[in-house]
XYZ file of C-alpha atoms in Angstrom:
580
model
C 8.965 -169.131 -5.065
C 6.883 -166.231 -3.762
C 8.018 -166.954 -0.186
C 11.669 -167.041 -1.294
C 11.296 -163.746 -3.120
C 9.677 -162.135 -0.076
C 12.507 -163.376 2.109
C 15.155 -161.903 -0.186
C 13.449 -158.532 -0.535
C 11.204 -156.495 -2.772
C 11.870 -156.800 -6.532
C 14.348 -159.677 -6.211
C 13.866 -161.757 -9.355
C 17.288 -163.356 -9.773
C 16.846 -165.830 -6.961
C 19.326 -168.456 -8.172
C 22.116 -165.914 -8.555
C 21.445 -164.444 -5.120
C 21.486 -167.861 -3.485
C 24.709 -168.752 -5.300
C 26.288 -165.488 -4.136
C 25.227 -166.156 -0.551
C 26.909 -169.584 -0.740
C 30.128 -168.121 -2.106
C 29.641 -169.709 -5.524
C 29.269 -166.391 -7.417
C 31.867 -163.623 -7.339
C 29.401 -160.998 -8.572
C 26.088 -160.938 -10.400
C 26.300 -160.411 -14.165
C 24.998 -157.095 -15.473
C 22.026 -157.867 -17.705
C 19.512 -155.329 -19.041
C 15.914 -156.012 -19.984
C 13.537 -153.834 -21.970
C 11.353 -151.498 -19.926
C 9.060 -148.524 -20.476
C 8.899 -145.333 -18.387
C 11.643 -146.173 -15.909
C 11.618 -143.389 -13.280
C 14.840 -141.350 -12.878
C 16.380 -143.150 -15.859
C 17.520 -139.776 -17.135
C 20.570 -140.151 -14.862
C 21.976 -142.476 -17.523
C 22.666 -139.310 -19.525
C 25.442 -138.503 -17.050
C 27.167 -141.894 -17.396
C 29.570 -140.908 -20.221
C 30.757 -137.894 -18.234
C 31.037 -139.895 -14.999
C 33.243 -142.481 -16.670
C 35.303 -139.866 -18.501
C 35.917 -138.027 -15.221
C 37.273 -141.211 -13.619
C 34.446 -142.693 -11.544
C 35.590 -146.271 -12.215
C 39.042 -145.706 -13.726
C 40.937 -146.348 -10.484
C 38.309 -148.187 -8.425
C 39.828 -151.650 -8.852
C 43.293 -150.258 -8.096
C 42.331 -148.854 -4.693
C 39.290 -150.881 -3.598
C 38.049 -154.446 -3.498
C 34.918 -156.219 -2.263
C 34.624 -159.815 -1.116
C 32.584 -162.130 -3.377
C 28.915 -161.205 -3.281
C 25.919 -160.386 -5.391
C 26.679 -156.715 -6.082
C 29.790 -155.900 -8.152
C 32.176 -153.145 -7.095
C 31.092 -150.970 -10.036
C 27.468 -151.123 -8.908
C 28.296 -149.501 -5.561
C 30.021 -146.559 -7.267
C 27.269 -146.178 -9.864
C 24.521 -146.411 -7.237
C 25.929 -143.566 -5.152
C 26.584 -141.403 -8.222
C 23.102 -141.982 -9.691
C 21.419 -141.292 -6.345
C 23.331 -138.009 -6.051
C 22.378 -136.944 -9.576
C 18.734 -137.827 -8.922
C 18.775 -135.596 -5.801
C 18.091 -138.445 -3.382
C 19.079 -136.509 -0.239
C 20.770 -139.295 1.730
C 21.474 -142.997 1.792
C 18.600 -143.468 4.259
C 16.229 -141.853 1.769
C 16.869 -144.825 -0.511
C 14.295 -146.672 1.657
C 11.578 -144.646 -0.051
C 12.787 -145.213 -3.623
C 11.453 -148.048 -5.848
C 14.278 -150.620 -5.640
C 13.265 -152.548 -8.753
C 13.140 -149.473 -10.976
C 16.577 -148.411 -9.780
C 17.795 -151.962 -10.373
C 16.829 -151.707 -14.032
C 19.185 -148.738 -14.400
C 22.036 -150.837 -13.016
C 21.340 -153.992 -15.020
C 20.254 -155.885 -11.908
C 16.953 -156.869 -10.332
C 17.147 -154.203 -7.601
C 19.473 -151.582 -6.174
C 21.276 -152.491 -2.912
C 19.161 -151.736 0.129
C 20.405 -149.185 2.647
C 21.909 -151.728 5.033
C 23.724 -153.519 2.205
C 25.031 -150.262 0.788
C 26.304 -149.215 4.214
C 28.003 -152.582 4.683
C 29.733 -152.188 1.323
C 30.865 -148.683 2.260
C 32.202 -150.069 5.531
C 34.377 -152.539 3.633
C 35.578 -149.972 1.093
C 36.350 -147.367 3.755
C 37.763 -149.654 6.443
C 41.146 -148.019 5.852
C 41.383 -144.336 5.153
C 44.561 -144.490 3.041
C 42.937 -145.987 -0.106
C 40.150 -143.389 0.009
C 42.621 -140.521 0.306
C 44.841 -141.941 -2.441
C 41.864 -142.413 -4.774
C 40.589 -138.903 -4.136
C 44.059 -137.396 -4.638
C 44.518 -139.281 -7.910
C 41.244 -137.876 -9.239
C 42.157 -134.339 -8.126
C 45.471 -134.544 -9.991
C 43.712 -135.786 -13.112
C 41.104 -133.001 -12.937
C 43.860 -130.424 -12.603
C 45.768 -131.917 -15.524
C 42.586 -131.786 -17.620
C 42.132 -128.063 -16.812
C 45.616 -126.543 -17.236
C 44.059 -123.185 -18.106
C 42.164 -123.182 -14.774
C 44.779 -124.312 -12.267
C 46.848 -121.187 -12.767
C 44.330 -119.486 -10.471
C 43.056 -121.470 -7.489
C 40.318 -120.391 -5.087
C 40.452 -121.381 -1.416
C 37.637 -120.824 1.046
C 36.272 -122.441 4.189
C 32.828 -123.968 4.547
C 31.438 -124.848 7.988
C 29.498 -128.099 8.270
C 27.214 -127.645 11.240
C 26.889 -130.565 13.665
C 23.801 -130.835 15.874
C 24.534 -134.227 17.434
C 25.662 -135.063 20.944
C 28.522 -137.496 20.317
C 31.136 -134.783 20.833
C 31.178 -131.117 21.739
C 32.931 -129.664 18.720
C 34.215 -126.083 18.957
C 31.893 -123.338 17.788
C 32.491 -121.571 14.495
C 30.809 -118.580 12.979
C 28.440 -119.690 10.194
C 27.980 -116.724 7.875
C 24.943 -118.173 6.081
C 23.078 -118.429 9.405
C 24.826 -115.553 11.207
C 25.308 -117.722 14.273
C 28.161 -119.412 16.121
C 27.435 -123.139 15.887
C 29.322 -126.357 16.513
C 30.784 -127.999 13.447
C 33.824 -128.782 11.358
C 35.404 -126.621 8.671
C 36.162 -127.865 5.171
C 38.672 -125.806 3.188
C 37.889 -126.211 -0.505
C 40.171 -125.687 -3.487
C 38.247 -124.789 -6.663
C 38.907 -123.559 -10.175
C 37.860 -120.109 -11.365
C 34.535 -121.444 -12.713
C 33.767 -123.092 -9.353
C 34.725 -126.633 -10.405
C 36.019 -128.434 -7.263
C 39.385 -130.146 -6.970
C 39.631 -131.253 -3.328
C 38.860 -130.284 0.257
C 40.732 -130.427 3.564
C 38.638 -131.141 6.672
C 39.587 -129.528 9.985
C 37.861 -130.720 13.152
C 40.003 -128.325 15.186
C 40.116 -125.378 12.826
C 43.496 -123.571 13.003
C 42.310 -120.927 10.539
C 42.696 -120.349 6.830
C 46.305 -119.157 6.961
C 47.651 -122.132 8.880
C 45.653 -124.594 6.772
C 47.019 -122.987 3.626
C 50.597 -123.035 4.862
C 50.654 -126.522 6.355
C 48.318 -128.578 4.161
C 47.088 -126.902 0.988
C 50.189 -125.137 -0.387
C 52.533 -128.173 0.003
C 49.988 -130.314 -1.820
C 49.500 -127.786 -4.623
C 53.251 -127.471 -5.142
C 53.407 -131.168 -6.002
C 50.064 -131.582 -7.804
C 49.438 -128.435 -9.868
C 50.446 -129.217 -13.477
C 52.248 -126.886 -15.846
C 54.331 -125.071 -13.230
C 57.371 -123.211 -14.596
C 60.751 -124.787 -13.998
C 63.359 -123.284 -11.694
C 65.274 -122.065 -14.715
C 62.176 -120.328 -16.092
C 61.504 -118.705 -12.721
C 65.069 -117.486 -12.483
C 64.920 -116.057 -16.003
C 61.690 -114.136 -15.287
C 61.687 -112.564 -11.777
C 57.989 -111.598 -12.040
C 56.625 -115.011 -12.998
C 54.650 -117.071 -10.464
C 53.965 -120.776 -10.249
C 50.252 -120.154 -9.696
C 47.957 -117.691 -7.932
C 45.939 -118.272 -4.742
C 42.694 -116.332 -4.297
C 40.966 -116.050 -0.908
C 38.985 -113.602 1.192
C 40.052 -111.275 4.020
C 40.497 -114.223 6.418
C 43.786 -114.900 4.652
C 45.100 -111.339 4.868
C 48.675 -111.405 6.173
C 51.589 -109.419 4.699
C 54.039 -111.947 6.157
C 52.135 -114.802 4.487
C 52.156 -112.917 1.172
C 55.910 -112.476 1.418
C 56.583 -116.123 2.318
C 54.480 -117.292 -0.609
C 56.279 -115.058 -3.052
C 59.550 -116.517 -1.784
C 58.130 -119.765 -3.232
C 56.975 -117.794 -6.284
C 53.315 -118.261 -5.424
C 51.192 -115.178 -6.048
C 48.196 -114.186 -3.924
C 45.073 -112.198 -4.703
C 42.766 -110.981 -1.938
C 40.913 -107.992 -0.541
C 42.818 -105.233 1.272
C 41.862 -105.550 4.918
C 43.117 -102.086 5.913
C 42.795 -99.765 2.894
C 43.843 -96.162 3.347
C 42.004 -93.033 2.207
C 39.913 -93.145 -0.940
C 41.640 -92.371 -4.228
C 40.601 -89.396 -6.379
C 37.874 -90.198 -8.893
C 40.015 -88.978 -11.794
C 42.453 -91.867 -11.255
C 39.833 -94.395 -12.331
C 39.328 -95.351 -15.956
C 36.371 -97.260 -17.347
C 37.268 -100.664 -18.776
C 35.100 -103.249 -20.448
C 35.846 -106.656 -18.911
C 34.460 -110.139 -19.421
C 33.435 -111.913 -16.233
C 33.914 -115.637 -15.726
C 30.213 -116.137 -16.563
C 30.835 -114.654 -20.015
C 28.987 -111.426 -19.263
C 30.649 -108.185 -20.345
C 30.500 -105.250 -17.923
C 32.239 -101.914 -17.514
C 34.313 -101.385 -14.370
C 36.028 -98.228 -13.154
C 39.515 -99.401 -12.162
C 42.734 -97.842 -10.885
C 46.072 -99.221 -9.688
C 48.975 -98.217 -7.457
C 51.968 -99.919 -5.931
C 51.784 -100.197 -2.152
C 54.316 -101.169 0.512
C 52.755 -103.294 3.260
C 53.726 -102.967 6.928
C 56.485 -105.574 6.540
C 58.031 -103.757 3.568
C 56.662 -106.163 0.935
C 55.576 -104.405 -2.274
C 52.322 -105.511 -3.931
C 49.830 -104.116 -6.408
C 46.741 -102.394 -5.029
C 43.824 -102.344 -7.451
C 40.610 -100.516 -6.701
C 37.206 -100.680 -8.331
C 34.987 -97.632 -7.925
C 31.249 -98.299 -7.809
C 28.582 -95.860 -8.983
C 27.871 -94.944 -5.359
C 31.498 -93.866 -4.965
C 32.446 -96.826 -2.765
C 35.886 -98.238 -3.584
C 36.697 -101.954 -3.384
C 40.396 -102.414 -2.627
C 42.302 -105.503 -3.792
C 45.890 -106.632 -3.261
C 47.813 -108.780 -5.726
C 51.351 -110.120 -5.870
C 50.559 -111.464 -9.353
C 52.655 -108.994 -11.359
C 51.944 -110.528 -14.768
C 48.144 -110.266 -14.692
C 46.690 -107.156 -16.274
C 44.576 -104.646 -14.361
C 41.232 -106.040 -15.536
C 42.386 -109.595 -14.845
C 43.022 -108.783 -11.178
C 39.456 -107.503 -10.701
C 37.873 -110.352 -12.672
C 39.994 -112.930 -10.833
C 38.936 -111.744 -7.391
C 35.287 -111.190 -8.259
C 35.151 -114.797 -9.529
C 35.257 -115.850 -5.853
C 31.471 -115.830 -5.998
C 31.611 -118.908 -8.232
C 32.996 -120.794 -5.245
C 30.281 -119.375 -2.974
C 27.689 -120.450 -5.532
C 29.259 -123.920 -5.561
C 28.835 -124.243 -1.785
C 25.225 -123.121 -2.006
C 24.416 -125.411 -4.939
C 26.082 -128.473 -3.424
C 24.326 -127.926 -0.109
C 20.931 -127.551 -1.764
C 21.149 -130.254 -4.430
C 23.787 -132.749 -3.280
C 23.474 -132.774 0.504
C 27.078 -131.678 0.990
C 26.572 -131.004 4.709
C 24.831 -134.270 5.565
C 26.445 -136.851 7.814
C 27.283 -140.172 6.163
C 28.229 -142.160 9.244
C 27.831 -141.843 12.980
C 30.637 -142.093 15.453
C 33.786 -140.278 16.476
C 37.507 -140.907 16.485
C 40.227 -139.367 18.659
C 42.250 -136.367 17.616
C 46.047 -136.429 18.086
C 46.895 -135.079 21.529
C 49.367 -132.653 19.966
C 46.563 -130.953 18.014
C 46.598 -127.246 18.843
C 43.165 -125.864 19.686
C 41.771 -122.576 20.945
C 41.975 -122.325 24.728
C 38.358 -122.353 26.046
C 39.360 -119.978 28.875
C 40.771 -117.493 26.355
C 37.620 -117.783 24.234
C 35.399 -117.045 27.245
C 37.541 -114.051 28.231
C 37.493 -112.800 24.656
C 33.698 -112.962 24.602
C 33.576 -111.108 27.921
C 35.905 -108.382 26.600
C 33.815 -107.964 23.451
C 30.581 -107.675 25.416
C 32.154 -105.191 27.846
C 33.438 -103.107 24.953
C 29.949 -102.981 23.443
C 28.464 -101.881 26.775
C 31.224 -99.320 27.243
C 30.425 -97.841 23.837
C 26.772 -97.347 24.793
C 27.258 -95.699 28.209
C 29.220 -92.636 26.960
C 26.544 -92.206 24.308
C 23.929 -92.069 27.057
C 26.093 -89.567 28.913
C 26.378 -87.368 25.837
C 22.627 -87.550 25.203
C 21.825 -86.006 28.589
C 21.002 -82.371 28.058
C 19.593 -79.683 30.342
C 17.253 -77.006 29.051
C 18.513 -73.449 29.522
C 15.496 -72.476 31.670
C 15.570 -75.584 33.865
C 14.428 -75.427 37.475
C 17.072 -75.845 40.193
C 15.643 -79.256 41.165
C 15.867 -80.457 37.527
C 19.426 -79.155 37.304
C 20.336 -81.043 40.472
C 18.823 -84.278 39.141
C 20.675 -83.725 35.877
C 24.002 -83.331 37.671
C 23.273 -86.416 39.778
C 22.522 -88.520 36.669
C 25.685 -87.321 34.999
C 27.705 -88.124 38.067
C 26.259 -91.632 38.242
C 27.002 -92.217 34.563
C 30.556 -90.944 34.978
C 31.073 -93.315 37.890
C 29.550 -96.161 35.873
C 31.842 -95.398 32.922
C 34.878 -95.409 35.203
C 33.868 -98.796 36.672
C 33.238 -100.266 33.241
C 36.575 -99.011 31.915
C 38.349 -100.452 34.946
C 36.624 -103.816 34.532
C 37.262 -103.825 30.781
C 40.947 -103.102 31.354
C 41.181 -105.924 33.889
C 39.520 -108.421 31.556
C 41.843 -107.393 28.727
C 44.811 -107.966 31.040
C 43.526 -111.440 31.928
C 42.955 -112.241 28.243
C 46.481 -111.125 27.393
C 47.974 -113.317 30.118
C 45.900 -116.344 29.072
C 47.424 -118.434 26.252
C 45.227 -118.314 23.164
C 46.081 -121.824 21.948
C 46.843 -125.038 23.788
C 47.626 -128.631 22.822
C 44.571 -130.833 23.171
C 46.273 -132.863 25.913
C 46.552 -129.752 28.121
C 42.818 -129.062 28.129
C 40.724 -130.069 31.131
C 39.014 -133.413 30.602
C 35.559 -131.845 30.362
C 36.786 -129.468 27.625
C 38.328 -132.118 25.372
C 36.555 -133.247 22.215
C 36.911 -135.832 19.476
C 36.384 -135.542 15.744
C 33.612 -137.017 13.649
C 34.546 -139.961 11.494
C 35.389 -138.696 8.047
C 36.455 -141.617 5.844
C 33.023 -142.591 4.501
C 32.047 -138.963 4.047
C 35.271 -138.333 2.144
C 34.470 -141.290 -0.118
C 30.853 -140.278 -0.761
C 31.758 -136.591 -1.159
C 34.307 -137.510 -3.824
C 31.594 -139.303 -5.789
C 29.335 -136.264 -5.319
C 32.085 -134.088 -6.776
C 32.222 -136.445 -9.742
C 28.447 -136.159 -10.086
C 28.595 -132.351 -9.957
C 31.372 -132.263 -12.537
C 29.397 -134.655 -14.777
C 26.328 -132.434 -14.493
C 28.452 -129.401 -15.354
C 29.805 -131.218 -18.426
C 26.212 -131.777 -19.615
C 25.474 -128.099 -18.965
C 28.350 -127.112 -21.237
C 26.887 -129.245 -24.028
C 23.402 -127.794 -23.575
C 24.845 -124.258 -23.501
C 25.523 -124.706 -27.212
C 21.752 -124.423 -27.708
C 20.757 -122.224 -24.759
C 22.188 -118.799 -24.024
C 22.060 -118.694 -20.227
C 23.962 -121.024 -17.920
C 21.140 -121.059 -15.358
C 18.661 -122.198 -18.038
C 21.041 -124.910 -19.192
C 21.585 -126.211 -15.659
C 17.843 -126.237 -14.964
C 17.266 -128.188 -18.177
C 19.963 -130.722 -17.264
C 18.354 -131.207 -13.848
C 15.050 -131.839 -15.628
C 16.683 -134.415 -17.894
C 18.391 -136.192 -14.994
C 15.106 -136.464 -13.113
C 13.001 -137.571 -16.080
C 11.833 -141.053 -17.020
C 13.208 -143.011 -19.964
C 12.636 -146.218 -21.900
C 15.380 -148.850 -21.969
C 15.843 -150.904 -25.135
C 18.742 -153.379 -25.006
C 19.810 -155.185 -28.163
C 22.325 -157.944 -27.262
C 22.748 -158.923 -30.913
C 23.785 -155.388 -31.936
C 25.512 -154.874 -28.584
C 23.640 -151.653 -27.867
C 21.568 -150.246 -25.040
C 19.231 -147.481 -26.182
C 18.029 -145.002 -23.582
C 15.022 -143.163 -24.970
C 14.719 -139.980 -22.930
C 11.267 -138.495 -22.562
C 10.708 -135.166 -24.258
C 10.623 -131.975 -22.236
C 8.232 -129.091 -21.655
C 8.891 -126.926 -24.716
C 10.142 -127.096 -28.271
C 13.379 -125.218 -27.569
C 14.152 -127.625 -24.755
C 13.453 -130.596 -27.034
C 15.964 -129.212 -29.550
C 18.549 -128.955 -26.773
C 17.689 -132.529 -25.705
C 18.189 -133.831 -29.249
C 21.562 -132.092 -29.405
C 22.529 -133.571 -26.027
C 21.503 -137.084 -27.121
C 23.559 -136.801 -30.306
C 26.649 -135.668 -28.386
C 26.269 -138.417 -25.771
C 25.802 -141.119 -28.392
C 28.931 -139.917 -30.188
C 31.011 -140.787 -27.101
C 30.314 -144.501 -27.780
C 30.246 -145.210 -24.060
C 29.970 -148.858 -23.028
C 27.984 -149.608 -19.890
C 30.377 -150.951 -17.206
C 30.364 -154.720 -16.862
C 28.786 -155.268 -20.308
C 29.605 -154.940 -23.993
C 26.538 -152.754 -24.625
C 27.217 -149.409 -26.300
C 24.918 -146.665 -25.098
C 22.656 -144.888 -27.587
C 20.635 -141.854 -26.502
C 17.462 -140.807 -28.302
C 14.402 -138.709 -27.509
C 11.291 -140.859 -27.131
C 9.627 -141.638 -30.454
C 12.702 -142.587 -32.448
C 12.538 -146.372 -32.083
C 9.811 -147.732 -29.788
C 10.455 -150.906 -27.842
C 8.870 -153.956 -29.518
C 5.873 -155.120 -27.558
C 7.171 -158.678 -27.379
C 10.097 -157.366 -25.261
C 7.863 -155.723 -22.671
C 7.300 -157.192 -19.254
């Protein structure tokens, strides 16, 4: 028996079921819980009601299927979600986790090992269409559940840096590192509070405007709930379907006009504001930020005609230093304070990127390998990019040389020899400036004559590139979004006892990473998770409130008839005769 257990892996105790599954005589192992004390990371069970409510398993059987085997389909989804919530940085890091302890959380003897989990992902993600359909279904449901949020949608790009050698991806500027690095760009669509809906991955990044126009806006027009009907739009000429918020990368008067033709409003920063407005135009207004904090802002508004003749609202916020932040809005129904609050809420999306990268490994690769891009994909011409870099460097040099020329000065009482040297230096600098201007002009001419974009098929062979495989990452990232949304749902419950959102999120992270006791009662059809108490009395009160709210959901663990009960440790200890 010991040799068989060693052959099947650490913590494998259900030998007969595993052998039957290997022989094709068992479709999936039954989920069966046993009593246990101090199970590490068992606090992740606190997120199970939210995970199920958000749709983790609601459509899994509709879009995915696994061949008969030991691990059920639900276990794969739950494993990935629990690992994300427990801050296990990657699937490979599962090698260093106790498999038997994780198995107890799943109602099995052990969690799937890394190779098994990757094999299961390979089966589930063999075709990309089911993954995309599943992800889109969840995004539509999240939008429908937040009708008050989808009226204002935030779009921003996030560069995932790639350091591998499988393909030479184009370089992109990474603001957080202030470097141009190889990678892909994900364009995220989020709610005002930072809650994610979906992302569009671009291996060959055409830019925010083109991605919005070709991929994001058509999808939003069909998926955003609660849009006004054509009759309602015709009756109210100032009403919009929804509002898009983005940074200066999306500044384009023509784009603003085309969107309003579809009755889609935009809100962004003014890329080319004119002279500052008089201070007396600004009035102090008390506004409530998306975080709930109340602040006073000095705001003013004018109507402005853009270069293409399109009229929009220009709103400015004057800081104490006198600096004015200029914003443009084609949302004509939103009040003055709402425009400022709506644009400043962009930082919630930035905070989401930072939090997901730090806690959920958003930028990590899930699979290795590449796949070809369509030959018609339009990419930046490498020759144009090199010429553009040359022009920029030459312009920087040309800006320094006249400064050196202007800094040359000759004292009034200079000797004739010094005056001669001074004139010689000035002459040399003038000649150097003339050469640099001539070279700069020539390089600009070459850049202008070189096409900026080319189809991928027209690039030289050595300049072509492929894209990283994305299906498995899309699948795992969708589960990570579910995990983040589940964590946020717990934060909202804890906020009822704690004033600050940051404190509530830190407490939820502590709960998710804590140990717990498991007490199943098959006769009563319950599974009690006794969460260990926290570091202070106020946190224990918040934990008791969280346990009461979670128990009230009457969540049943998937694959069983056991209703989950959550209690702080000390309420009902596990009988000693049920211990291992």
